[in-house]
PDB file of C-alpha atoms in Angstrom:
ATOM      1  CA  UNK Z   1      -1.586  16.782  -9.778  1.00 96.00           C
ATOM      2  CA  UNK Z   2      -2.440  15.158  -6.455  1.00 98.00           C
ATOM      3  CA  UNK Z   3      -1.579  11.611  -5.406  1.00 99.00           C
ATOM      4  CA  UNK Z   4      -3.274  10.402  -2.234  1.00 99.00           C
ATOM      5  CA  UNK Z   5      -1.076   7.485  -1.178  1.00 99.00           C
ATOM      6  CA  UNK Z   6      -2.713   5.229   1.424  1.00 99.00           C
ATOM      7  CA  UNK Z   7      -1.456   2.152   3.217  1.00 98.00           C
ATOM      8  CA  UNK Z   8      -3.874  -0.802   3.190  1.00 98.00           C
ATOM      9  CA  UNK Z   9      -6.061  -1.658   6.182  1.00 97.00           C
ATOM     10  CA  UNK Z  10      -4.656  -3.935   8.870  1.00 95.00           C
ATOM     11  CA  UNK Z  11      -3.841  -7.329   7.328  1.00 96.00           C
ATOM     12  CA  UNK Z  12      -3.884 -10.736   8.970  1.00 94.00           C
ATOM     13  CA  UNK Z  13      -0.074 -10.570   8.966  1.00 93.00           C
ATOM     14  CA  UNK Z  14      -0.184  -7.224  10.784  1.00 93.00           C
ATOM     15  CA  UNK Z  15      -2.221  -8.907  13.524  1.00 91.00           C
ATOM     16  CA  UNK Z  16       0.816 -11.036  14.458  1.00 89.00           C
ATOM     17  CA  UNK Z  17       3.339  -8.164  14.431  1.00 83.00           C
ATOM     18  CA  UNK Z  18       4.057  -8.600  18.140  1.00 82.00           C
ATOM     19  CA  UNK Z  19       5.548 -12.078  17.717  1.00 83.00           C
ATOM     20  CA  UNK Z  20       9.282 -12.668  17.478  1.00 84.00           C
ATOM     21  CA  UNK Z  21      10.776 -12.441  13.995  1.00 83.00           C
ATOM     22  CA  UNK Z  22      11.034 -16.234  13.712  1.00 85.00           C
ATOM     23  CA  UNK Z  23       7.482 -16.823  14.948  1.00 87.00           C
ATOM     24  CA  UNK Z  24       6.234 -14.171  12.552  1.00 83.00           C
ATOM     25  CA  UNK Z  25       7.967 -15.764   9.552  1.00 82.00           C
ATOM     26  CA  UNK Z  26       6.604 -19.192  10.481  1.00 84.00           C
ATOM     27  CA  UNK Z  27       3.019 -17.894  10.631  1.00 89.00           C
ATOM     28  CA  UNK Z  28       3.183 -15.230   7.925  1.00 87.00           C
ATOM     29  CA  UNK Z  29       0.715 -15.676   5.061  1.00 92.00           C
ATOM     30  CA  UNK Z  30       1.881 -15.185   1.482  1.00 92.00           C
ATOM     31  CA  UNK Z  31      -0.979 -12.920   0.436  1.00 95.00           C
ATOM     32  CA  UNK Z  32      -3.206 -12.125   3.426  1.00 96.00           C
ATOM     33  CA  UNK Z  33      -6.557 -10.387   3.404  1.00 96.00           C
ATOM     34  CA  UNK Z  34      -7.372  -7.577   5.794  1.00 97.00           C
ATOM     35  CA  UNK Z  35      -8.636  -8.305   9.298  1.00 95.00           C
ATOM     36  CA  UNK Z  36     -11.959  -7.321  10.851  1.00 94.00           C
ATOM     37  CA  UNK Z  37     -10.188  -4.348  12.398  1.00 93.00           C
ATOM     38  CA  UNK Z  38      -8.734  -3.539   8.981  1.00 95.00           C
ATOM     39  CA  UNK Z  39     -12.242  -3.415   7.519  1.00 96.00           C
ATOM     40  CA  UNK Z  40     -13.280  -0.962  10.259  1.00 94.00           C
ATOM     41  CA  UNK Z  41     -10.198   1.142   9.546  1.00 96.00           C
ATOM     42  CA  UNK Z  42     -11.013   1.359   5.835  1.00 97.00           C
ATOM     43  CA  UNK Z  43     -14.596   2.398   6.546  1.00 96.00           C
ATOM     44  CA  UNK Z  44     -13.348   5.140   8.874  1.00 96.00           C
ATOM     45  CA  UNK Z  45     -10.852   6.191   6.196  1.00 97.00           C
ATOM     46  CA  UNK Z  46     -13.579   6.383   3.557  1.00 98.00           C
ATOM     47  CA  UNK Z  47     -15.820   8.480   5.808  1.00 97.00           C
ATOM     48  CA  UNK Z  48     -12.874  10.788   6.504  1.00 97.00           C
ATOM     49  CA  UNK Z  49     -12.043  11.234   2.815  1.00 98.00           C
ATOM     50  CA  UNK Z  50     -15.657  12.098   2.081  1.00 98.00           C
ATOM     51  CA  UNK Z  51     -15.905  14.479   5.046  1.00 97.00           C
ATOM     52  CA  UNK Z  52     -12.891  16.385   3.718  1.00 97.00           C
ATOM     53  CA  UNK Z  53     -14.420  16.423   0.232  1.00 98.00           C
ATOM     54  CA  UNK Z  54     -11.404  14.596  -1.179  1.00 98.00           C
ATOM     55  CA  UNK Z  55     -12.146  13.329  -4.686  1.00 98.00           C
ATOM     56  CA  UNK Z  56     -10.053  11.402  -7.204  1.00 98.00           C
ATOM     57  CA  UNK Z  57     -10.494  10.222 -10.772  1.00 99.00           C
ATOM     58  CA  UNK Z  58      -9.139   6.722 -10.272  1.00 99.00           C
ATOM     59  CA  UNK Z  59      -7.983   4.257  -7.634  1.00 99.00           C
ATOM     60  CA  UNK Z  60      -4.838   2.232  -8.229  1.00 99.00           C
ATOM     61  CA  UNK Z  61      -3.794  -0.635  -6.021  1.00 99.00           C
ATOM     62  CA  UNK Z  62      -1.109  -3.268  -5.806  1.00 99.00           C
ATOM     63  CA  UNK Z  63      -1.917  -6.839  -6.919  1.00 99.00           C
ATOM     64  CA  UNK Z  64      -1.811  -8.073  -3.320  1.00 98.00           C
ATOM     65  CA  UNK Z  65      -5.096  -8.990  -1.662  1.00 98.00           C
ATOM     66  CA  UNK Z  66      -4.907  -6.577   1.283  1.00 98.00           C
ATOM     67  CA  UNK Z  67      -4.525  -3.624  -1.084  1.00 99.00           C
ATOM     68  CA  UNK Z  68      -7.231  -4.863  -3.462  1.00 99.00           C
ATOM     69  CA  UNK Z  69      -9.668  -5.444  -0.607  1.00 98.00           C
ATOM     70  CA  UNK Z  70      -8.969  -1.945   0.726  1.00 99.00           C
ATOM     71  CA  UNK Z  71      -9.634  -0.499  -2.738  1.00 99.00           C
ATOM     72  CA  UNK Z  72     -12.885  -2.466  -3.028  1.00 98.00           C
ATOM     73  CA  UNK Z  73     -14.214  -1.138   0.276  1.00 99.00           C
ATOM     74  CA  UNK Z  74     -13.356   2.467  -0.585  1.00 99.00           C
ATOM     75  CA  UNK Z  75     -14.910   2.123  -4.013  1.00 99.00           C
ATOM     76  CA  UNK Z  76     -18.216   0.935  -2.597  1.00 98.00           C
ATOM     77  CA  UNK Z  77     -18.643   4.636  -1.819  1.00 98.00           C
ATOM     78  CA  UNK Z  78     -16.559   6.393  -4.498  1.00 98.00           C
ATOM     79  CA  UNK Z  79     -17.467   4.280  -7.549  1.00 98.00           C
ATOM     80  CA  UNK Z  80     -14.545   5.342  -9.747  1.00 99.00           C
ATOM     81  CA  UNK Z  81     -12.387   3.203 -12.080  1.00 99.00           C
ATOM     82  CA  UNK Z  82      -9.958   0.906 -10.241  1.00 99.00           C
ATOM     83  CA  UNK Z  83      -6.736  -0.446 -11.716  1.00 99.00           C
ATOM     84  CA  UNK Z  84      -4.602  -3.256 -10.305  1.00 99.00           C
ATOM     85  CA  UNK Z  85      -1.047  -2.036 -10.987  1.00 99.00           C
ATOM     86  CA  UNK Z  86       1.773  -4.581 -10.826  1.00 99.00           C
ATOM     87  CA  UNK Z  87       4.626  -2.312  -9.754  1.00 99.00           C
ATOM     88  CA  UNK Z  88       2.862  -1.088  -6.608  1.00 99.00           C
ATOM     89  CA  UNK Z  89       3.460  -4.365  -4.761  1.00 99.00           C
ATOM     90  CA  UNK Z  90       5.186  -4.522  -1.381  1.00 98.00           C
ATOM     91  CA  UNK Z  91       8.954  -4.402  -1.053  1.00 98.00           C
ATOM     92  CA  UNK Z  92      10.379  -7.894  -1.408  1.00 97.00           C
ATOM     93  CA  UNK Z  93       7.681  -9.063  -3.797  1.00 97.00           C
ATOM     94  CA  UNK Z  94       5.407 -12.071  -3.510  1.00 97.00           C
ATOM     95  CA  UNK Z  95       7.593 -14.430  -1.507  1.00 94.00           C
ATOM     96  CA  UNK Z  96       7.694 -16.893   1.350  1.00 91.00           C
ATOM     97  CA  UNK Z  97      10.986 -17.748   3.050  1.00 88.00           C
ATOM     98  CA  UNK Z  98      12.717 -15.732   0.262  1.00 91.00           C
ATOM     99  CA  UNK Z  99      11.232 -17.903  -2.518  1.00 95.00           C
ATOM    100  CA  UNK Z 100       9.343 -15.962  -5.199  1.00 97.00           C
ATOM    101  CA  UNK Z 101       5.749 -17.006  -5.944  1.00 97.00           C
ATOM    102  CA  UNK Z 102       4.085 -15.917  -9.245  1.00 97.00           C
ATOM    103  CA  UNK Z 103       0.725 -14.954  -7.750  1.00 97.00           C
ATOM    104  CA  UNK Z 104      -2.582 -14.696  -9.592  1.00 98.00           C
ATOM    105  CA  UNK Z 105      -2.643 -14.756 -13.397  1.00 98.00           C
ATOM    106  CA  UNK Z 106      -4.455 -12.218 -15.550  1.00 98.00           C
ATOM    107  CA  UNK Z 107      -7.384 -14.590 -16.063  1.00 98.00           C
ATOM    108  CA  UNK Z 108      -7.618 -15.284 -12.332  1.00 98.00           C
ATOM    109  CA  UNK Z 109      -7.695 -11.549 -11.586  1.00 98.00           C
ATOM    110  CA  UNK Z 110     -10.362 -11.011 -14.263  1.00 98.00           C
ATOM    111  CA  UNK Z 111     -12.519 -13.794 -12.843  1.00 98.00           C
ATOM    112  CA  UNK Z 112     -12.124 -12.598  -9.257  1.00 97.00           C
ATOM    113  CA  UNK Z 113     -12.337  -8.839  -9.914  1.00 97.00           C
ATOM    114  CA  UNK Z 114     -14.267  -8.403 -13.187  1.00 97.00           C
ATOM    115  CA  UNK Z 115     -14.975  -4.744 -12.433  1.00 96.00           C
ATOM    116  CA  UNK Z 116     -11.267  -3.813 -12.198  1.00 98.00           C
ATOM    117  CA  UNK Z 117      -8.784  -2.929 -14.940  1.00 98.00           C
ATOM    118  CA  UNK Z 118      -5.784  -5.269 -14.858  1.00 98.00           C
ATOM    119  CA  UNK Z 119      -2.275  -4.023 -15.635  1.00 98.00           C
ATOM    120  CA  UNK Z 120      -1.234  -5.212 -19.116  1.00 98.00           C
ATOM    121  CA  UNK Z 121       2.041  -6.580 -17.756  1.00 98.00           C
ATOM    122  CA  UNK Z 122       0.110  -9.186 -15.750  1.00 98.00           C
ATOM    123  CA  UNK Z 123      -0.411 -12.199 -18.019  1.00 97.00           C
ATOM    124  CA  UNK Z 124      -0.402 -16.022 -17.793  1.00 96.00           C
ATOM    125  CA  UNK Z 125       2.802 -16.144 -15.717  1.00 96.00           C
ATOM    126  CA  UNK Z 126       1.256 -14.296 -12.770  1.00 97.00           C
ATOM    127  CA  UNK Z 127       2.248 -10.875 -11.464  1.00 98.00           C
ATOM    128  CA  UNK Z 128       5.556 -11.547  -9.678  1.00 98.00           C
ATOM    129  CA  UNK Z 129       8.311 -12.451 -12.094  1.00 97.00           C
ATOM    130  CA  UNK Z 130      11.246 -13.440  -9.880  1.00 97.00           C
ATOM    131  CA  UNK Z 131      12.023 -16.757  -8.199  1.00 96.00           C
ATOM    132  CA  UNK Z 132      13.479 -14.975  -5.172  1.00 97.00           C
ATOM    133  CA  UNK Z 133      12.864 -12.034  -2.881  1.00 97.00           C
ATOM    134  CA  UNK Z 134      13.211  -8.602  -4.480  1.00 98.00           C
ATOM    135  CA  UNK Z 135      16.414  -6.840  -3.366  1.00 97.00           C
ATOM    136  CA  UNK Z 136      16.522  -3.372  -1.805  1.00 95.00           C
ATOM    137  CA  UNK Z 137      18.174  -1.982  -4.951  1.00 96.00           C
ATOM    138  CA  UNK Z 138      15.523  -3.506  -7.207  1.00 98.00           C
ATOM    139  CA  UNK Z 139      12.861  -1.991  -4.977  1.00 97.00           C
ATOM    140  CA  UNK Z 140      14.517   1.430  -5.102  1.00 96.00           C
ATOM    141  CA  UNK Z 141      14.600   1.311  -8.904  1.00 97.00           C
ATOM    142  CA  UNK Z 142      10.933   0.311  -8.985  1.00 98.00           C
ATOM    143  CA  UNK Z 143      10.046   3.253  -6.724  1.00 98.00           C
ATOM    144  CA  UNK Z 144      11.888   5.601  -9.080  1.00 98.00           C
ATOM    145  CA  UNK Z 145       9.896   4.208 -12.023  1.00 98.00           C
ATOM    146  CA  UNK Z 146       6.611   4.735 -10.175  1.00 98.00           C
ATOM    147  CA  UNK Z 147       7.527   8.378  -9.513  1.00 98.00           C
ATOM    148  CA  UNK Z 148       8.663   8.888 -13.132  1.00 97.00           C
ATOM    149  CA  UNK Z 149       5.358   7.516 -14.413  1.00 97.00           C
ATOM    150  CA  UNK Z 150       3.426   9.786 -12.055  1.00 97.00           C
ATOM    151  CA  UNK Z 151       5.347  12.777 -13.418  1.00 95.00           C
ATOM    152  CA  UNK Z 152       3.825  11.983 -16.818  1.00 94.00           C
ATOM    153  CA  UNK Z 153       0.331  11.318 -15.461  1.00 95.00           C
ATOM    154  CA  UNK Z 154      -2.503  13.187 -17.190  1.00 94.00           C
ATOM    155  CA  UNK Z 155      -5.069  12.746 -14.426  1.00 97.00           C
ATOM    156  CA  UNK Z 156      -5.302  15.524 -11.863  1.00 97.00           C
ATOM    157  CA  UNK Z 157      -6.005  13.388  -8.792  1.00 98.00           C
ATOM    158  CA  UNK Z 158      -5.613   9.676  -8.040  1.00 99.00           C
ATOM    159  CA  UNK Z 159      -5.712   7.461  -4.966  1.00 99.00           C
ATOM    160  CA  UNK Z 160      -3.058   4.749  -4.593  1.00 99.00           C
ATOM    161  CA  UNK Z 161      -3.473   1.868  -2.162  1.00 99.00           C
ATOM    162  CA  UNK Z 162      -0.070   0.488  -1.268  1.00 98.00           C
ATOM    163  CA  UNK Z 163       2.193  -1.020   1.355  1.00 98.00           C
ATOM    164  CA  UNK Z 164       4.259   0.371   4.217  1.00 97.00           C
ATOM    165  CA  UNK Z 165       7.759  -0.612   3.138  1.00 97.00           C
ATOM    166  CA  UNK Z 166       7.282   0.351  -0.503  1.00 98.00           C
ATOM    167  CA  UNK Z 167       5.651   3.637   0.498  1.00 98.00           C
ATOM    168  CA  UNK Z 168       8.777   4.342   2.545  1.00 98.00           C
ATOM    169  CA  UNK Z 169      10.873   3.708  -0.563  1.00 97.00           C
ATOM    170  CA  UNK Z 170       8.710   6.021  -2.687  1.00 98.00           C
ATOM    171  CA  UNK Z 171       8.858   8.846  -0.140  1.00 98.00           C
ATOM    172  CA  UNK Z 172      12.589   8.321   0.227  1.00 97.00           C
ATOM    173  CA  UNK Z 173      12.890   8.769  -3.532  1.00 96.00           C
ATOM    174  CA  UNK Z 174      10.776  11.936  -3.515  1.00 96.00           C
ATOM    175  CA  UNK Z 175      12.846  13.438  -0.681  1.00 95.00           C
ATOM    176  CA  UNK Z 176      16.248  12.358  -2.003  1.00 94.00           C
ATOM    177  CA  UNK Z 177      17.044  10.242   1.043  1.00 94.00           C
ATOM    178  CA  UNK Z 178      20.546   8.766   1.138  1.00 88.00           C
ATOM    179  CA  UNK Z 179      20.532   5.053   0.280  1.00 80.00           C
ATOM    180  CA  UNK Z 180      22.109   3.994   3.571  1.00 84.00           C
ATOM    181  CA  UNK Z 181      19.981   6.282   5.714  1.00 90.00           C
ATOM    182  CA  UNK Z 182      18.472   4.840   8.894  1.00 90.00           C
ATOM    183  CA  UNK Z 183      15.403   7.089   8.605  1.00 93.00           C
ATOM    184  CA  UNK Z 184      12.143   5.329   7.757  1.00 95.00           C
ATOM    185  CA  UNK Z 185       8.862   6.875   6.576  1.00 96.00           C
ATOM    186  CA  UNK Z 186       6.424   4.867   8.699  1.00 95.00           C
ATOM    187  CA  UNK Z 187       2.741   4.642   7.731  1.00 96.00           C
ATOM    188  CA  UNK Z 188       0.011   3.436  10.044  1.00 95.00           C
ATOM    189  CA  UNK Z 189      -2.568   1.143   8.419  1.00 96.00           C
ATOM    190  CA  UNK Z 190      -4.822   3.448   6.348  1.00 98.00           C
ATOM    191  CA  UNK Z 191      -2.446   6.378   6.932  1.00 97.00           C
ATOM    192  CA  UNK Z 192      -2.716   8.969   4.138  1.00 98.00           C
ATOM    193  CA  UNK Z 193       0.138  10.890   2.520  1.00 99.00           C
ATOM    194  CA  UNK Z 194      -0.540  13.536  -0.120  1.00 99.00           C
ATOM    195  CA  UNK Z 195       2.043  14.040  -2.858  1.00 98.00           C
ATOM    196  CA  UNK Z 196       1.552  17.154  -4.986  1.00 98.00           C
ATOM    197  CA  UNK Z 197       3.176  18.074  -8.276  1.00 96.00           C
ATOM    198  CA  UNK Z 198       2.645  21.615  -9.547  1.00 92.00           C
ATOM    199  CA  UNK Z 199       4.945  21.093 -12.504  1.00 89.00           C
ATOM    200  CA  UNK Z 200       8.217  21.352 -10.588  1.00 90.00           C
ATOM    201  CA  UNK Z 201       8.379  17.860  -9.127  1.00 93.00           C
ATOM    202  CA  UNK Z 202       6.623  16.110  -6.274  1.00 96.00           C
ATOM    203  CA  UNK Z 203       6.516  17.432  -2.731  1.00 96.00           C
ATOM    204  CA  UNK Z 204       4.868  16.051   0.404  1.00 97.00           C
ATOM    205  CA  UNK Z 205       1.827  18.150   1.314  1.00 97.00           C
ATOM    206  CA  UNK Z 206       0.946  16.062   4.381  1.00 98.00           C
ATOM    207  CA  UNK Z 207       2.224  12.767   5.717  1.00 97.00           C
ATOM    208  CA  UNK Z 208       0.710   9.690   7.395  1.00 97.00           C
ATOM    209  CA  UNK Z 209      -2.568  11.276   8.462  1.00 97.00           C
ATOM    210  CA  UNK Z 210      -4.484   8.732  10.534  1.00 95.00           C
ATOM    211  CA  UNK Z 211      -6.279  11.223  12.793  1.00 93.00           C
ATOM    212  CA  UNK Z 212      -9.592   9.581  11.893  1.00 94.00           C
ATOM    213  CA  UNK Z 213      -8.435   6.408  13.693  1.00 91.00           C
ATOM    214  CA  UNK Z 214      -7.619   8.045  17.028  1.00 78.00           C
ATOM    215  CA  UNK Z 215     -11.022   7.491  18.650  1.00 65.00           C
ATOM    216  CA  UNK Z 216     -11.089   3.932  17.321  1.00 61.00           C
ATOM    217  CA  UNK Z 217      -7.768   3.151  18.999  1.00 62.00           C
ATOM    218  CA  UNK Z 218      -8.747   4.888  22.210  1.00 52.00           C
ATOM    219  CA  UNK Z 219     -11.834   2.683  22.383  1.00 53.00           C
ATOM    220  CA  UNK Z 220      -9.861  -0.512  21.756  1.00 54.00           C
ATOM    221  CA  UNK Z 221      -7.216   0.454  24.335  1.00 52.00           C
ATOM    222  CA  UNK Z 222      -4.318   0.146  21.926  1.00 55.00           C
ATOM    223  CA  UNK Z 223      -1.397   2.533  22.407  1.00 51.00           C
ATOM    224  CA  UNK Z 224      -1.077   3.394  18.736  1.00 49.00           C
ATOM    225  CA  UNK Z 225       2.182   5.313  18.798  1.00 48.00           C
ATOM    226  CA  UNK Z 226       4.292   3.382  21.296  1.00 46.00           C
ATOM    227  CA  UNK Z 227       3.085  -0.129  20.527  1.00 50.00           C
ATOM    228  CA  UNK Z 228       2.932   0.012  16.740  1.00 50.00           C
ATOM    229  CA  UNK Z 229       6.211   1.839  16.221  1.00 47.00           C
ATOM    230  CA  UNK Z 230       7.982  -0.479  18.666  1.00 46.00           C
ATOM    231  CA  UNK Z 231       6.748  -3.633  16.963  1.00 48.00           C
ATOM    232  CA  UNK Z 232       6.564  -2.634  13.294  1.00 47.00           C
ATOM    233  CA  UNK Z 233      10.035  -3.958  12.316  1.00 47.00           C
ATOM    234  CA  UNK Z 234       9.204  -3.589   8.647  1.00 52.00           C
ATOM    235  CA  UNK Z 235       6.717  -6.444   8.808  1.00 50.00           C
ATOM    236  CA  UNK Z 236       4.109  -6.511   6.059  1.00 49.00           C
TER     237      UNK Z 236
END
């Protein structure tokens, strides 16, 4: 099977990446939408997927707004089933200042996104079940569960819209990265990684492809490699 794993378009939190850590935390939104630039990125991504004749049977996205909005924009063209999947959320969970926030309930998701399938685990208590920030170990275990579930997947090709830090954890799991490793699998906004499973386990076919954004960044004058890698700092 093929899993096209894509990071969401630039979020309103990503816009303030260049601030100091303290300034960022003070201004960080709990569940931001994507920015105007993020919308442009997703449209370029969608055109690129179509130009490469990449198809998938279903889109799955995290319950966070930036991932859902990215999925919506892609599906304006693809028109396939979309599922909001609870365990695809960003590392750390739905939290502000390390305090866990439940997030939207099942009914709220159904009212806001009636065309989407909602994960059965999301009910009246919201989608985030802890009163604190998710730990690194909890995140690692969640990544392992996501990979295990994908091993048992019957569909031949799906698109997942996720988040940079959790995508790093998933790829680290696939590659058997040591838990204390300093290596990080960075994804640019809308960067695409293809995971393939031919029956012997997942392997990375290609990683963080954002070639379709190069002209966009040249036009805006942003030094994509140096600036974004220097200021990423795991911010979401």
